[in-house]
Amino acid sequence: MKERRKEGLRSRQERIANEILMHFRAQRKNQGELSLSDSIDGDGDGNSLSLMDTISVDDNMLEELDARDACVKVRRCVRDCLEPRESMIITLRYGLSGKRPMTQREIAEQCGISRSYISRIEKKALKKLEAAMEGR
């Protein structure tokens, strides 16, 4: 009976030792983790400074969304408001197809027309786009 008790006590001690060991392993695993609300400093008045207070954030998400919306609107206007030739010239000139913007001279060579004619088409197309964007 005494031996049985000894075995029970030993297995209980082993289970407790195992639980303690598991606790320390979990602590070591989480050792490198920080919370943004962790206090990193305090002043004499009892106010604490958290990690979140010291991190600066450049929040330009709204500006990026506005720019993206404007690009979508411009592409839609180019597609819907311009003649096919005007649309092609504006798309090539300003790189709206995801390619690099081209000069009037490059576009003229590609289309087989003069640079001054490209300039006139571009100017007319930009006026149409301006009117469409302003809702006229």
Coordinates of N, CA, C and O in Angstrom, one line a residue:
M1 N 0.8 -1.2 0.0 CA 0.0 0.0 0.0 C 0.9 1.3 0.0 O 0.5 2.2 -0.7
K2 N 2.0 1.2 0.8 CA 2.9 2.3 0.9 C 3.5 2.6 -0.5 O 3.7 3.7 -0.9
E3 N 3.9 1.5 -1.2 CA 4.5 1.6 -2.5 C 3.6 2.2 -3.5 O 3.9 3.0 -4.3
R4 N 2.3 1.8 -3.4 CA 1.3 2.3 -4.3 C 1.2 3.8 -4.1 O 1.0 4.6 -5.0
R5 N 1.2 4.2 -2.9 CA 1.1 5.7 -2.5 C 2.3 6.4 -3.1 O 2.2 7.5 -3.5
K6 N 3.5 5.8 -2.9 CA 4.7 6.4 -3.4 C 4.6 6.6 -4.9 O 5.0 7.7 -5.4
E7 N 4.1 5.6 -5.6 CA 4.0 5.7 -7.1 C 3.0 6.8 -7.5 O 3.3 7.6 -8.4
G8 N 1.9 6.9 -6.7 CA 0.9 8.0 -7.0 C 1.5 9.3 -6.7 O 1.2 10.3 -7.5
L9 N 2.2 9.5 -5.7 CA 2.8 10.7 -5.3 C 3.9 11.1 -6.4 O 4.0 12.3 -6.8
R10 N 4.7 10.1 -6.8 CA 5.7 10.4 -7.8 C 5.1 10.8 -9.1 O 5.5 11.7 -9.8
S11 N 4.0 10.1 -9.6 CA 3.4 10.4 -10.8 C 2.7 11.8 -10.7 O 2.7 12.6 -11.7
R12 N 2.2 12.2 -9.6 CA 1.6 13.5 -9.4 C 2.7 14.6 -9.5 O 2.6 15.6 -10.1
Q13 N 3.9 14.3 -8.9 CA 5.0 15.2 -8.9 C 5.5 15.3 -10.4 O 5.8 16.4 -10.8
E14 N 5.5 14.2 -11.1 CA 6.0 14.3 -12.5 C 5.0 15.1 -13.3 O 5.4 15.9 -14.2
R15 N 3.7 15.0 -13.1 CA 2.7 15.8 -13.8 C 2.9 17.2 -13.5 O 2.8 18.1 -14.4
I16 N 3.1 17.6 -12.3 CA 3.3 19.0 -11.9 C 4.6 19.5 -12.5 O 4.6 20.6 -13.1
A17 N 5.6 18.8 -12.5 CA 6.9 19.2 -13.1 C 6.7 19.4 -14.6 O 7.3 20.3 -15.1
N18 N 6.0 18.5 -15.2 CA 5.7 18.6 -16.6 C 4.9 19.9 -16.9 O 5.2 20.6 -17.9
E19 N 3.9 20.2 -16.1 CA 3.1 21.4 -16.3 C 4.0 22.6 -16.2 O 3.9 23.6 -17.0
I20 N 4.9 22.6 -15.2 CA 5.8 23.8 -15.0 C 6.7 23.9 -16.2 O 6.9 25.0 -16.7
L21 N 7.2 22.8 -16.6 CA 8.1 22.8 -17.8 C 7.4 23.4 -19.0 O 7.9 24.2 -19.8
M22 N 6.1 22.9 -19.2 CA 5.3 23.4 -20.4 C 5.1 24.9 -20.3 O 5.1 25.6 -21.3
H23 N 4.8 25.4 -19.0 CA 4.6 26.8 -18.8 C 5.9 27.6 -19.2 O 5.8 28.6 -19.9
F24 N 7.0 27.2 -18.8 CA 8.3 27.9 -19.2 C 8.6 27.8 -20.7 O 9.0 28.8 -21.2
R25 N 8.3 26.7 -21.3 CA 8.4 26.6 -22.7 C 7.5 27.6 -23.5 O 7.9 28.3 -24.4
A26 N 6.3 27.7 -23.0 CA 5.3 28.7 -23.6 C 5.8 30.1 -23.4 O 5.7 30.9 -24.3
Q27 N 6.3 30.4 -22.2 CA 6.8 31.7 -22.0 C 8.0 32.1 -22.9 O 8.1 33.2 -23.4
R28 N 8.9 31.1 -23.1 CA 10.0 31.3 -24.0 C 9.6 31.5 -25.4 O 10.1 32.4 -26.1
K29 N 8.6 30.8 -25.8 CA 8.0 30.9 -27.2 C 7.4 32.3 -27.4 O 7.6 32.9 -28.5
N30 N 6.8 32.9 -26.4 CA 6.1 34.2 -26.5 C 7.1 35.3 -26.1 O 6.7 36.5 -26.1
Q31 N 8.3 35.0 -25.8 CA 9.2 36.0 -25.3 C 9.5 37.2 -26.2 O 9.6 38.3 -25.8
G32 N 9.5 36.9 -27.5 CA 9.8 38.0 -28.5 C 8.6 38.8 -28.9 O 8.7 39.8 -29.6
E33 N 7.4 38.5 -28.4 CA 6.2 39.2 -28.8 C 6.0 40.4 -28.0 O 6.2 40.4 -26.8
L34 N 5.5 41.5 -28.6 CA 5.2 42.7 -28.0 C 3.8 43.2 -28.3 O 3.3 42.8 -29.3
S35 N 3.2 43.9 -27.4 CA 1.9 44.5 -27.7 C 2.2 46.0 -27.9 O 3.0 46.6 -27.2
L36 N 1.4 46.6 -28.8 CA 1.5 48.1 -29.0 C 1.1 48.9 -27.8 O 1.5 50.0 -27.6
S37 N 0.3 48.2 -26.9 CA -0.1 49.0 -25.8 C 0.8 48.8 -24.5 O 0.5 49.3 -23.5
D38 N 1.8 48.0 -24.7 CA 2.8 47.8 -23.6 C 3.4 49.1 -23.2 O 3.8 49.9 -24.1
S39 N 3.5 49.4 -22.0 CA 4.2 50.6 -21.4 C 5.7 50.5 -21.6 O 6.3 49.5 -21.2
I40 N 6.3 51.5 -22.2 CA 7.7 51.5 -22.3 C 8.4 52.5 -21.5 O 9.6 52.5 -21.3
D41 N 7.7 53.5 -21.0 CA 8.3 54.5 -20.2 C 7.2 55.2 -19.3 O 6.0 55.1 -19.7
G42 N 7.5 55.8 -18.3 CA 6.6 56.6 -17.5 C 7.2 57.8 -17.0 O 8.4 58.0 -16.9
D43 N 6.4 58.8 -16.7 CA 6.9 60.1 -16.2 C 6.6 60.1 -14.7 O 6.0 59.2 -14.1
G44 N 7.0 61.2 -14.0 CA 6.9 61.3 -12.6 C 5.4 61.4 -12.1 O 5.1 61.2 -11.0
D45 N 4.5 61.8 -13.0 CA 3.1 62.0 -12.7 C 2.3 60.7 -12.8 O 1.1 60.7 -12.6
G46 N 3.0 59.6 -13.2 CA 2.3 58.4 -13.3 C 1.7 58.1 -14.7 O 1.0 57.1 -14.9
N47 N 1.9 59.0 -15.6 CA 1.5 58.8 -17.0 C 2.5 57.9 -17.7 O 3.7 58.0 -17.6
S48 N 1.9 56.9 -18.5 CA 2.8 56.0 -19.2 C 2.9 56.3 -20.6 O 1.9 56.8 -21.2
L49 N 4.0 55.9 -21.3 CA 4.2 56.1 -22.7 C 4.2 54.7 -23.3 O 4.9 53.8 -22.9
S50 N 3.2 54.4 -24.2 CA 3.2 53.1 -24.8 C 3.9 53.1 -26.1 O 4.3 54.1 -26.7
L51 N 4.2 51.9 -26.6 CA 4.9 51.7 -27.9 C 4.1 52.4 -29.0 O 4.7 53.0 -29.9
M52 N 2.8 52.3 -29.0 CA 1.9 52.9 -30.0 C 2.1 54.4 -30.1 O 2.0 55.0 -31.2
D53 N 2.4 55.0 -29.0 CA 2.6 56.5 -28.9 C 3.9 56.9 -29.7 O 4.0 58.1 -30.1
T54 N 4.8 56.0 -29.8 CA 6.1 56.4 -30.4 C 6.2 56.0 -31.9 O 7.1 56.5 -32.5
I55 N 5.3 55.3 -32.4 CA 5.3 54.9 -33.8 C 4.6 55.9 -34.6 O 3.4 56.2 -34.4
S56 N 5.2 56.3 -35.7 CA 4.6 57.3 -36.6 C 4.0 56.5 -37.8 O 4.6 55.5 -38.2
V57 N 2.9 56.9 -38.3 CA 2.2 56.2 -39.4 C 1.9 57.2 -40.5 O 1.4 58.3 -40.2
D58 N 2.3 56.9 -41.7 CA 2.0 57.7 -42.9 C 0.7 57.1 -43.4 O 0.7 56.1 -44.1
D59 N -0.4 57.8 -43.1 CA -1.7 57.3 -43.5 C -2.1 58.1 -44.8 O -2.7 59.2 -44.6
N60 N -1.9 57.5 -45.9 CA -2.2 58.2 -47.2 C -3.2 57.3 -47.9 O -3.3 57.4 -49.1
M61 N -3.9 56.5 -47.2 CA -4.9 55.6 -47.9 C -6.0 56.3 -48.6 O -6.3 56.0 -49.7
L62 N -6.5 57.4 -48.0 CA -7.6 58.1 -48.6 C -7.1 58.8 -49.9 O -7.8 58.8 -50.9
E63 N -5.9 59.3 -49.9 CA -5.3 60.0 -51.1 C -5.1 58.9 -52.2 O -5.4 59.2 -53.3
E64 N -4.7 57.7 -51.8 CA -4.5 56.7 -52.8 C -5.8 56.3 -53.4 O -5.9 56.0 -54.6
L65 N -6.9 56.2 -52.6 CA -8.2 55.8 -53.1 C -8.8 56.9 -54.0 O -9.3 56.6 -55.0
D66 N -8.5 58.2 -53.6 CA -9.0 59.3 -54.5 C -8.3 59.2 -55.8 O -8.9 59.4 -56.9
A67 N -7.0 59.0 -55.8 CA -6.2 58.9 -57.1 C -6.7 57.7 -57.9 O -6.8 57.9 -59.1
R68 N -6.9 56.6 -57.3 CA -7.4 55.4 -58.0 C -8.8 55.7 -58.7 O -9.0 55.4 -59.8
D69 N -9.7 56.3 -57.9 CA -11.0 56.7 -58.4 C -10.9 57.6 -59.6 O -11.6 57.5 -60.6
A70 N -10.0 58.6 -59.5 CA -9.8 59.6 -60.6 C -9.2 58.9 -61.8 O -9.7 59.2 -62.9
C71 N -8.3 57.9 -61.6 CA -7.8 57.2 -62.8 C -8.9 56.4 -63.5 O -8.9 56.4 -64.7
V72 N -9.7 55.8 -62.7 CA -10.8 55.0 -63.3 C -11.7 55.9 -64.1 O -12.2 55.6 -65.2
K73 N -12.0 57.1 -63.5 CA -12.9 58.0 -64.2 C -12.3 58.6 -65.4 O -13.0 58.7 -66.5
V74 N -11.0 58.9 -65.4 CA -10.3 59.3 -66.6 C -10.3 58.3 -67.7 O -10.7 58.6 -68.9
R75 N -10.0 57.0 -67.4 CA -10.0 55.9 -68.4 C -11.4 55.8 -69.0 O -11.6 55.5 -70.2
R76 N -12.4 55.8 -68.1 CA -13.8 55.7 -68.6 C -14.2 56.8 -69.5 O -14.8 56.6 -70.6
C77 N -13.8 58.1 -69.2 CA -14.0 59.2 -70.1 C -13.3 59.1 -71.4 O -13.8 59.4 -72.5
V78 N -12.1 58.6 -71.4 CA -11.3 58.4 -72.6 C -12.0 57.4 -73.5 O -12.1 57.6 -74.7
R79 N -12.5 56.3 -72.9 CA -13.2 55.3 -73.6 C -14.5 55.8 -74.2 O -14.9 55.5 -75.3
D80 N -15.3 56.5 -73.4 CA -16.7 56.8 -73.7 C -16.9 58.1 -74.4 O -17.8 58.3 -75.2
C81 N -16.0 59.1 -74.2 CA -16.2 60.5 -74.7 C -15.4 60.9 -75.9 O -15.7 61.9 -76.5
L82 N -14.4 60.1 -76.2 CA -13.5 60.4 -77.3 C -13.7 59.5 -78.5 O -14.2 58.4 -78.4
E83 N -13.4 60.1 -79.7 CA -13.3 59.3 -80.9 C -12.2 58.3 -80.8 O -11.3 58.5 -80.0
P84 N -12.3 57.2 -81.6 CA -11.2 56.2 -81.5 C -9.8 56.7 -81.7 O -8.9 56.3 -80.9
R85 N -9.6 57.6 -82.6 CA -8.2 58.1 -82.9 C -7.8 59.0 -81.7 O -6.7 58.9 -81.2
E86 N -8.7 59.8 -81.2 CA -8.4 60.7 -80.0 C -8.1 59.8 -78.8 O -7.1 60.0 -78.1
S87 N -8.9 58.8 -78.6 CA -8.6 57.8 -77.5 C -7.3 57.2 -77.6 O -6.5 57.1 -76.6
M88 N -6.9 56.7 -78.8 CA -5.6 56.1 -79.0 C -4.5 57.0 -78.7 O -3.5 56.7 -78.0
I89 N -4.6 58.3 -79.2 CA -3.5 59.2 -79.0 C -3.4 59.6 -77.5 O -2.2 59.7 -77.0
I90 N -4.5 59.8 -76.8 CA -4.4 60.2 -75.4 C -3.8 59.0 -74.6 O -3.0 59.2 -73.7
T91 N -4.3 57.8 -74.9 CA -3.8 56.6 -74.2 C -2.3 56.4 -74.4 O -1.5 56.2 -73.4
L92 N -1.8 56.6 -75.6 CA -0.4 56.5 -75.9 C 0.4 57.6 -75.2 O 1.5 57.5 -74.7
R93 N -0.1 58.8 -75.4 CA 0.6 60.1 -74.9 C 0.8 60.0 -73.4 O 1.8 60.5 -72.9
Y94 N -0.2 59.6 -72.6 CA -0.2 59.6 -71.2 C 0.1 58.3 -70.5 O 0.0 58.1 -69.3
G95 N 0.3 57.2 -71.3 CA 0.6 55.9 -70.8 C -0.6 55.3 -70.0 O -0.4 54.6 -69.0
L96 N -1.8 55.5 -70.5 CA -3.0 55.0 -69.8 C -3.1 53.5 -69.9 O -3.9 52.9 -69.2
S97 N -2.4 52.9 -70.8 CA -2.5 51.4 -71.0 C -1.5 50.7 -70.2 O -1.3 49.5 -70.3
G98 N -0.8 51.4 -69.3 CA 0.2 50.7 -68.4 C 1.6 50.8 -69.0 O 2.6 50.4 -68.4
K99 N 1.7 51.3 -70.2 CA 3.0 51.4 -70.8 C 3.6 52.8 -70.6 O 2.8 53.7 -70.1
R100 N 4.8 53.1 -70.9 CA 5.4 54.4 -70.7 C 4.7 55.4 -71.6 O 4.3 55.1 -72.7
P101 N 4.5 56.7 -71.1 CA 4.0 57.7 -72.0 C 4.9 58.0 -73.2 O 6.2 57.9 -73.1
M102 N 4.3 58.2 -74.3 CA 5.1 58.5 -75.5 C 5.1 60.0 -75.9 O 4.2 60.7 -75.5
T103 N 6.1 60.4 -76.6 CA 6.1 61.8 -77.1 C 5.2 61.9 -78.3 O 4.9 60.9 -78.9
Q104 N 4.9 63.2 -78.6 CA 4.1 63.4 -79.8 C 4.8 62.9 -81.0 O 4.2 62.4 -81.9
R105 N 6.1 63.1 -81.1 CA 6.9 62.7 -82.2 C 6.8 61.2 -82.4 O 6.7 60.7 -83.5
E106 N 7.0 60.4 -81.3 CA 6.9 59.0 -81.4 C 5.5 58.5 -81.9 O 5.4 57.6 -82.7
I107 N 4.5 59.1 -81.4 CA 3.1 58.8 -81.8 C 2.9 59.1 -83.3 O 2.3 58.3 -84.0
A108 N 3.4 60.3 -83.7 CA 3.3 60.7 -85.1 C 4.0 59.7 -86.0 O 3.4 59.3 -87.0
E109 N 5.1 59.2 -85.6 CA 5.8 58.2 -86.4 C 5.0 56.9 -86.5 O 4.9 56.3 -87.5
Q110 N 4.5 56.5 -85.4 CA 3.7 55.3 -85.3 C 2.5 55.3 -86.1 O 2.1 54.4 -86.8
C111 N 1.8 56.5 -86.1 CA 0.5 56.7 -86.9 C 0.7 57.1 -88.3 O -0.2 57.1 -89.1
G112 N 1.9 57.6 -88.6 CA 2.2 58.0 -90.0 C 1.6 59.4 -90.3 O 1.2 59.7 -91.4
I113 N 1.5 60.3 -89.3 CA 1.0 61.6 -89.5 C 2.0 62.6 -88.8 O 2.9 62.2 -88.1
S114 N 1.7 63.9 -89.0 CA 2.7 64.9 -88.5 C 2.5 65.1 -87.0 O 1.5 64.8 -86.4
R115 N 3.6 65.5 -86.4 CA 3.6 65.8 -84.9 C 2.6 67.0 -84.6 O 1.9 66.9 -83.6
S116 N 2.5 68.0 -85.5 CA 1.6 69.1 -85.2 C 0.1 68.6 -85.3 O -0.7 69.1 -84.6
Y117 N -0.2 67.6 -86.2 CA -1.5 67.0 -86.2 C -1.8 66.3 -84.9 O -2.9 66.4 -84.4
I118 N -0.9 65.6 -84.4 CA -1.0 64.9 -83.1 C -1.3 65.9 -82.1 O -2.2 65.7 -81.2
S119 N -0.6 67.0 -82.1 CA -0.8 68.1 -81.1 C -2.2 68.6 -81.1 O -2.8 68.8 -80.1
R120 N -2.7 68.8 -82.3 CA -4.1 69.4 -82.5 C -5.1 68.4 -82.0 O -6.1 68.7 -81.3
I121 N -4.9 67.1 -82.3 CA -5.9 66.0 -81.9 C -5.8 65.9 -80.3 O -6.9 65.8 -79.7
E122 N -4.6 66.0 -79.8 CA -4.5 65.9 -78.3 C -5.2 67.1 -77.6 O -5.9 66.9 -76.6
K123 N -5.0 68.3 -78.1 CA -5.6 69.5 -77.6 C -7.1 69.4 -77.6 O -7.7 69.7 -76.6
K124 N -7.6 69.0 -78.7 CA -9.1 68.8 -78.8 C -9.6 67.7 -77.9 O -10.6 67.9 -77.2
A125 N -8.9 66.6 -77.8 CA -9.3 65.5 -76.9 C -9.3 66.0 -75.4 O -10.1 65.6 -74.6
L126 N -8.2 66.7 -75.1 CA -8.1 67.2 -73.7 C -9.3 68.1 -73.3 O -9.8 68.1 -72.2
K127 N -9.7 69.0 -74.2 CA -10.8 69.8 -74.0 C -12.1 69.0 -73.8 O -12.9 69.3 -72.9
K128 N -12.3 68.0 -74.6 CA -13.4 67.1 -74.4 C -13.4 66.4 -73.0 O -14.4 66.3 -72.4
L129 N -12.2 65.9 -72.7 CA -12.1 65.2 -71.4 C -12.3 66.2 -70.2 O -13.0 65.8 -69.2
E130 N -11.8 67.4 -70.3 CA -12.1 68.4 -69.3 C -13.5 68.7 -69.1 O -14.1 68.7 -68.0
A131 N -14.2 68.8 -70.2 CA -15.7 69.1 -70.1 C -16.4 67.9 -69.5 O -17.3 68.0 -68.7
A132 N -16.0 66.7 -69.9 CA -16.7 65.5 -69.4 C -16.4 65.3 -67.9 O -17.3 64.9 -67.2
M133 N -15.2 65.6 -67.5 CA -14.8 65.4 -66.1 C -15.5 66.4 -65.2 O -15.8 66.1 -64.0
E134 N -15.8 67.6 -65.7 CA -16.5 68.6 -65.0 C -18.0 68.5 -65.1 O -18.7 69.2 -64.5
G135 N -18.4 67.5 -65.9 CA -19.9 67.3 -66.1 C -20.6 68.2 -67.0 O -21.8 68.4 -66.9
R136 N -19.9 68.9 -67.9 CA -20.6 69.8 -68.8 C -21.2 69.1 -70.0 O -20.8 68.1 -70.4

